[in-house]
Structures are given as structure tokens and as C-alpha cells.
Short mmCIF file of C-alpha atoms and ligand atoms in Angstrom, two decimals:
data_model
loop_
_atom_site.label_atom_id
_atom_site.label_comp_id
_atom_site.label_asym_id
_atom_site.label_seq_id
_atom_site.Cartn_x
_atom_site.Cartn_y
_atom_site.Cartn_z
CA MET A 6 179.10 253.25 70.32
CA SER A 7 177.24 256.23 71.74
CA VAL A 8 176.73 258.92 69.12
CA HIS A 9 173.92 260.57 71.03
CA LYS A 10 175.37 260.47 74.55
CA GLU A 11 175.88 264.23 74.59
CA VAL A 12 172.25 265.17 73.85
CA LYS A 13 170.82 267.29 76.65
CA ARG A 14 167.36 265.72 76.39
CA VAL A 15 166.31 262.51 74.71
CA THR A 16 163.33 263.20 72.47
CA THR A 17 161.38 260.99 70.10
CA HIS A 18 163.45 262.54 67.29
CA VAL A 19 166.71 261.57 69.00
CA LEU A 20 165.43 257.98 69.27
CA GLN A 21 164.59 257.95 65.57
CA ALA A 22 168.12 259.20 64.79
CA MET A 23 169.58 256.47 67.02
CA LYS A 24 167.76 253.81 65.01
CA HIS A 25 168.96 255.43 61.81
CA ASP A 26 172.58 255.50 63.06
CA GLY A 27 172.49 251.98 64.48
CA GLU A 28 172.95 253.11 68.09
CA LYS A 29 171.08 250.85 70.49
CA ILE A 30 168.52 252.42 72.83
CA ALA A 31 168.75 251.56 76.55
CA MET A 32 165.46 251.69 78.44
CA LEU A 33 164.54 250.71 82.01
CA THR A 34 161.47 251.02 84.17
CA ALA A 35 161.39 253.45 87.11
CA TYR A 36 158.68 254.14 89.65
CA ASP A 37 160.20 256.49 92.24
CA TYR A 38 162.32 259.63 92.56
CA SER A 39 165.47 258.16 94.15
CA THR A 40 165.89 255.36 91.63
CA ALA A 41 165.06 257.56 88.64
CA LEU A 42 167.74 260.03 89.75
CA ILE A 43 170.40 257.29 89.61
CA LEU A 44 169.23 255.83 86.30
CA ASP A 45 169.06 259.22 84.60
CA ASP A 46 172.48 260.21 85.94
CA ALA A 47 173.88 256.92 84.57
CA GLY A 48 172.71 257.91 81.08
CA ILE A 49 169.62 255.79 80.44
CA ASP A 50 167.81 256.89 77.25
CA ILE A 51 164.19 256.09 78.18
CA LEU A 52 162.57 255.64 81.59
CA LEU A 53 159.31 253.74 81.47
CA VAL A 54 156.92 254.27 84.35
CA GLY A 55 155.55 250.82 83.70
CA ASP A 56 152.32 249.38 85.01
CA SER A 57 154.65 246.66 86.31
CA ALA A 58 154.59 249.01 89.33
CA SER A 59 151.45 247.02 90.13
CA ASN A 60 153.67 243.95 90.63
CA VAL A 61 156.97 245.23 91.94
CA MET A 62 155.82 248.27 93.91
CA ALA A 63 152.37 247.21 95.12
CA GLY A 64 152.78 243.42 95.26
CA HIS A 65 149.84 242.55 93.03
CA GLU A 66 149.95 239.35 91.01
CA THR A 67 149.08 241.13 87.74
CA THR A 68 149.26 244.61 86.24
CA LEU A 69 145.48 244.94 86.19
CA PRO A 70 144.74 246.56 89.58
CA ILE A 71 146.93 249.67 89.26
CA THR A 72 144.89 252.84 88.75
CA LEU A 73 145.42 255.95 86.66
CA ASP A 74 145.86 258.03 89.84
CA GLN A 75 148.54 255.63 91.09
CA MET A 76 150.36 255.72 87.73
CA ILE A 77 150.30 259.53 87.85
CA TYR A 78 151.77 259.46 91.37
CA HIS A 79 154.65 257.18 90.29
CA ALA A 80 155.22 259.15 87.07
CA SER A 81 155.34 262.55 88.74
CA SER A 82 157.98 261.22 91.19
CA VAL A 83 160.09 259.98 88.26
CA VAL A 84 159.68 263.18 86.25
CA ARG A 85 160.97 265.29 89.18
CA ALA A 86 164.24 263.31 89.09
CA VAL A 87 164.91 263.33 85.37
CA LYS A 88 167.08 265.75 83.42
CA ARG A 89 167.91 263.82 80.25
CA ALA A 90 165.83 260.68 79.68
CA LEU A 91 162.52 260.52 77.84
CA VAL A 92 159.84 259.55 80.39
CA VAL A 93 157.16 257.24 78.99
CA VAL A 94 154.14 256.41 81.15
CA ASP A 95 151.96 253.30 80.80
CA LEU A 96 148.23 253.83 80.38
CA PRO A 97 146.91 251.36 82.97
CA PHE A 98 144.30 248.68 82.32
CA GLY A 99 140.82 250.16 82.14
CA SER A 100 141.97 253.68 81.28
CA TYR A 101 141.89 253.40 77.47
CA GLN A 102 140.16 250.24 76.26
CA GLY A 103 136.63 251.73 76.42
CA ASN A 104 136.94 254.10 73.49
CA SER A 105 139.27 256.66 71.95
CA LYS A 106 137.78 259.54 73.97
CA GLU A 107 138.59 257.74 77.22
CA ALA A 108 142.10 256.99 75.89
CA LEU A 109 142.64 260.67 75.11
CA GLN A 110 141.29 261.84 78.47
CA SER A 111 143.56 259.42 80.36
CA SER A 112 146.58 260.48 78.29
CA ILE A 113 145.86 264.16 78.91
CA ARG A 114 145.64 263.53 82.66
CA ILE A 115 149.01 261.76 82.58
CA MET A 116 150.66 264.57 80.62
CA LYS A 117 149.13 267.40 82.69
CA GLU A 118 149.37 265.87 86.16
CA SER A 119 152.68 263.96 85.96
CA GLY A 120 154.71 265.94 83.43
CA GLY A 121 155.60 262.72 81.54
CA HIS A 122 156.71 263.03 77.94
CA ALA A 123 154.78 260.20 76.23
CA VAL A 124 152.36 257.36 76.93
CA LYS A 125 152.48 253.64 76.16
CA LEU A 126 149.55 251.33 75.58
CA GLU A 127 149.12 247.67 74.71
CA GLY A 128 147.57 246.25 71.56
CA GLY A 129 147.51 246.39 67.75
CA ALA A 130 144.82 247.23 65.21
CA GLU A 131 142.11 247.26 67.91
CA VAL A 132 143.66 250.36 69.54
CA ARG A 133 144.51 252.19 66.31
CA GLU A 134 141.74 254.79 66.61
CA SER A 135 142.76 255.58 70.20
CA ILE A 136 146.41 255.98 69.21
CA GLU A 137 145.51 258.36 66.39
CA ARG A 138 143.31 260.44 68.67
CA ILE A 139 145.99 260.69 71.40
CA ILE A 140 148.65 261.67 68.85
CA SER A 141 146.34 264.25 67.26
CA ALA A 142 146.33 266.00 70.66
CA GLY A 143 150.12 266.21 70.52
CA VAL A 144 150.94 263.30 72.83
CA PRO A 145 153.59 260.83 71.59
CA VAL A 146 152.54 257.17 71.83
CA MET A 147 154.68 254.04 72.23
CA GLY A 148 153.05 250.74 71.19
CA HIS A 149 153.40 247.35 72.90
CA LEU A 150 152.93 243.98 71.16
CA GLY A 151 153.69 240.31 71.87
CA LEU A 152 153.12 239.39 75.50
CA THR A 153 150.81 242.15 76.68
CA PRO A 154 150.38 241.56 80.43
CA GLN A 155 147.09 243.48 80.66
CA SER A 156 145.58 240.57 78.65
CA ILE A 157 146.99 237.85 80.91
CA TYR A 158 143.57 236.36 81.60
CA LYS A 159 143.00 235.99 77.86
CA PHE A 160 146.44 234.37 77.27
CA GLY A 161 146.35 232.24 80.43
CA THR A 162 150.16 232.18 80.83
CA TYR A 163 153.23 234.44 80.60
CA THR A 164 154.95 232.17 78.04
CA VAL A 165 156.48 233.28 74.73
CA ARG A 166 153.93 234.71 72.25
CA ALA A 167 153.65 234.47 68.45
CA LYS A 168 155.40 231.13 68.03
CA GLU A 169 152.62 229.98 65.68
CA GLU A 170 152.54 231.33 62.14
CA ALA A 171 149.09 232.94 62.37
CA GLU A 172 149.95 234.91 65.50
CA ALA A 173 153.35 235.90 64.06
CA LYS A 174 151.66 237.19 60.88
CA LYS A 175 149.14 239.18 62.94
CA LEU A 176 151.95 240.67 65.03
CA LEU A 177 153.84 241.80 61.90
CA GLU A 178 150.65 243.40 60.55
CA ASP A 179 149.95 245.06 63.90
CA ALA A 180 153.47 246.53 63.98
CA GLU A 181 152.80 248.16 60.62
CA VAL A 182 149.42 249.41 61.83
CA LEU A 183 151.06 251.03 64.88
CA GLU A 184 153.69 252.66 62.70
CA ALA A 185 151.02 253.97 60.29
CA ALA A 186 148.95 255.25 63.24
CA GLY A 187 151.93 257.39 64.25
CA CYS A 188 153.58 255.56 67.18
CA PHE A 189 157.12 256.86 67.73
CA ALA A 190 158.39 253.47 68.96
CA LEU A 191 157.27 249.98 69.78
CA VAL A 192 157.94 247.50 72.60
CA LEU A 193 158.01 243.79 71.69
CA GLU A 194 157.70 241.52 74.71
CA LYS A 195 158.63 237.83 74.81
CA ILE A 196 158.47 236.79 71.17
CA PRO A 197 160.90 234.71 69.06
CA ALA A 198 164.10 236.63 68.20
CA GLN A 199 163.69 235.93 64.49
CA LEU A 200 160.24 237.51 64.42
CA ALA A 201 161.43 240.55 66.38
CA LYS A 202 164.26 240.99 63.85
CA GLN A 203 161.72 240.93 61.02
CA VAL A 204 159.62 243.60 62.74
CA ALA A 205 162.65 245.84 63.40
CA GLU A 206 163.63 245.58 59.74
CA LYS A 207 160.12 246.21 58.49
CA VAL A 208 159.18 249.34 60.45
CA ARG A 209 161.11 252.62 60.45
CA ILE A 210 160.31 253.44 64.10
CA PRO A 211 162.57 252.14 66.90
CA VAL A 212 161.69 248.67 68.21
CA ILE A 213 162.59 248.00 71.85
CA GLY A 214 162.69 244.38 72.97
CA ILE A 215 162.22 242.54 76.25
CA GLY A 216 162.82 238.85 75.71
CA ALA A 217 162.85 239.52 71.97
CA GLY A 218 166.52 238.90 71.13
CA ALA A 219 169.37 241.15 70.06
CA ASP A 220 168.31 242.18 66.56
CA VAL A 221 166.05 245.03 67.60
CA ASP A 222 166.83 248.72 68.14
CA GLY A 223 167.01 248.69 71.92
CA GLN A 224 166.33 246.77 75.13
CA VAL A 225 164.12 247.31 78.15
CA LEU A 226 164.12 245.55 81.53
CA VAL A 227 162.21 246.02 84.74
CA VAL A 228 164.78 247.75 86.96
CA ASN A 229 163.91 245.66 90.03
CA ASP A 230 164.76 242.51 88.02
CA LEU A 231 168.07 243.91 86.74
CA LEU A 232 169.09 244.90 90.27
CA GLY A 233 168.12 241.53 91.75
CA LEU A 234 165.35 242.85 93.99
CA THR A 235 162.77 240.38 92.71
CA LYS A 236 163.89 237.20 94.46
CA GLY A 237 163.30 233.98 92.54
CA PHE A 238 162.31 235.72 89.26
CA LYS A 239 164.79 234.41 86.70
CA PRO A 240 163.31 234.22 83.20
CA ARG A 241 165.76 233.30 80.42
CA PHE A 242 165.77 236.82 78.97
CA LEU A 243 166.81 238.49 82.22
CA ARG A 244 170.42 239.51 82.89
CA GLN A 245 170.69 240.29 86.61
CA TYR A 246 173.49 242.81 87.25
CA LEU A 247 173.29 242.90 91.05
CA ASN A 248 171.83 240.86 93.86
CA LEU A 249 170.32 243.71 95.84
CA TYR A 250 167.95 241.37 97.68
CA GLU A 251 170.95 239.70 99.36
CA GLU A 252 172.83 243.00 99.77
CA ILE A 253 169.90 244.71 101.50
CA ASN A 254 169.07 241.63 103.54
CA GLY A 255 172.67 241.52 104.76
CA ALA A 256 172.72 245.23 105.57
CA VAL A 257 169.46 245.04 107.53
CA LYS A 258 170.68 241.99 109.48
CA ALA A 259 173.87 243.89 110.35
CA TYR A 260 171.79 246.89 111.51
CA ILE A 261 169.53 244.68 113.64
CA GLY A 262 172.62 243.08 115.17
CA ASP A 263 174.16 246.50 115.92
CA VAL A 264 170.96 247.81 117.56
CA LYS A 265 170.39 244.70 119.64
CA GLY A 266 174.09 244.51 120.56
CA LYS A 267 174.02 248.19 121.67
CA ASP A 268 176.73 248.97 119.12
CA PHE A 269 174.60 251.54 117.25
CA PRO A 270 174.68 254.46 117.76
CA ASN A 271 178.19 254.97 119.09
CA GLU A 272 179.56 258.18 120.61
CA LYS A 273 180.34 259.74 117.25
CA GLU A 274 176.81 259.06 116.04
CA GLN A 275 175.08 261.08 118.72
CA TYR A 276 174.70 264.77 119.70
O1 LIG B 4 155.23 247.71 82.61
C1 LIG B 4 156.32 247.33 82.19
O2 LIG B 4 157.29 247.14 82.94
C2 LIG B 4 156.46 247.09 80.76
C3 LIG B 4 157.77 246.53 80.29
C4 LIG B 4 157.81 245.08 80.52
C5 LIG B 4 158.04 246.87 78.87
O3 LIG B 4 155.56 247.33 80.01
#
């Protein structure tokens, strides 16, 4: 079912209507112009310029090293490609945790310098003041609860969060705090499906899951994982639609063979 396929531009209001009408929201990450062009043309609803760029684009082990300038570079490349999708940009680690003024300044830089349409940040009640201040400046904010990779050194592992009752209760409360603070949507990462269902039923804003089961309002994946570019990364929640690693590897081997065998270029491929 795709009631909102014909909308010219996905806005936060369109997403709210999709939740209301029971139409699932499809979201993917994007970090560059060429990929964003394809994803937008295919009809994706939200493109997230995720700080996972730190991992899949820059090869870092965690999301912590990526800078605000680097996020703005990735986001502006994505924005130039997009006609329809809502572009959400991650506030990177260290650009908002200090205080709400810093959070606002970083958000304003993202909006002004990249042309993105909204920002995302990690955390619950502890970032409420920052969220309110960013929204009061007219910038839509998406929340992010559950596994929040910017806190990996606090968690110690990337395993499923909120399996224990106390953490599940805190997550439910945090979801309500984020809704009350004015977030237009919420990402839930790697939590039990039953808990994610409870959150999606409790809050009126759209809830987008990654490793959070089917009973939420939409799904998000890292595009490199979906396309099979991240060799060996196969968490249970991931559905891999292509094996681009093998495809590209094969194509490059064929090219190398053609060059070395003096088969490329041929007469038709020269001037
Ligand atoms: O940075 C990212 O890719 C994310 C998704 C996992 C939601 O935050």
C-alpha cells in the first residue's frame, strides 16, 4: 500500500499522515550524490545522512571520529541529488552533548551549510533541553533510542539493548519525553520487537526501527549493508538485497584481465 507515493516532497507532516494511515515508512542511509540520486528516484521516503559514514565511508571502527564538517560535506552531496525524500542529518558525536547552545549551533550549521531538512541526535531525557532549543529555532529533530552507537564505550558491545525490565521502562519513558519535546519521529535501534511495538503504540509520532521488529511505523537500514558492500557484516536484522561486493570484485577482476590481456580498449573504444 502506498497512499503517499505521489507526494512531490516528503515532509514531517507527510510522515505523520503515513503513520496515521498505516503506510510504512521506508528509510535508508546515504552519504554521496550518486547513491542518493538512485535511492530518491526509487521512491525512498527518508534519506539519513548517518554518522555511520564514519564506519562505511571512512573505515573507522566507531561513529565517534566523524566531524561536523565531514557530516556537512556528506549531507550537502546527498541534498544536491534529492528531489522527493526528506533528508535527515546526524549530529555527530561531540557536536551537541556539551549543552543546548552547542546543539543549536551545530544544527544551524547543518541546515545552512548542507541544505538538509532535519537533524537526528541520540539520547533520551538527558538531551531534552537541546531538542527543545533546536526545534524552537525551526529545525525538525528525529530522536534515536535503544542501541545508540555514539555511546558504544559506555555499553561495551553492540548487542541488543533494553532486554532487562529497568532499561525497557526507561526507554518507554524516554520515547514519551522525546515526543513531548517535539521530535517529529524516532529511531529505535536493536531492541526487542515487543518493546518496539509498545513504543510505536504509545507515541503518536512515527517510530522507525532497525533491528526492532515489524510492529513499528517504518524501517531503516544502512544502504551499504542492504547492497552487500559490507563484507562479512550479517546481523540477524539485516536483509541483504544484493551482493555488490562480489559484483564489483568480479567487474574489477574482468577489467584487470582486459587491460593486462590488451583487450581493452579495442578499436571502437578509441579516437
Ligand atoms: O548512522 C546511522 O546509520 C544510523 C542508523 C543506524 C539509524 O543512525
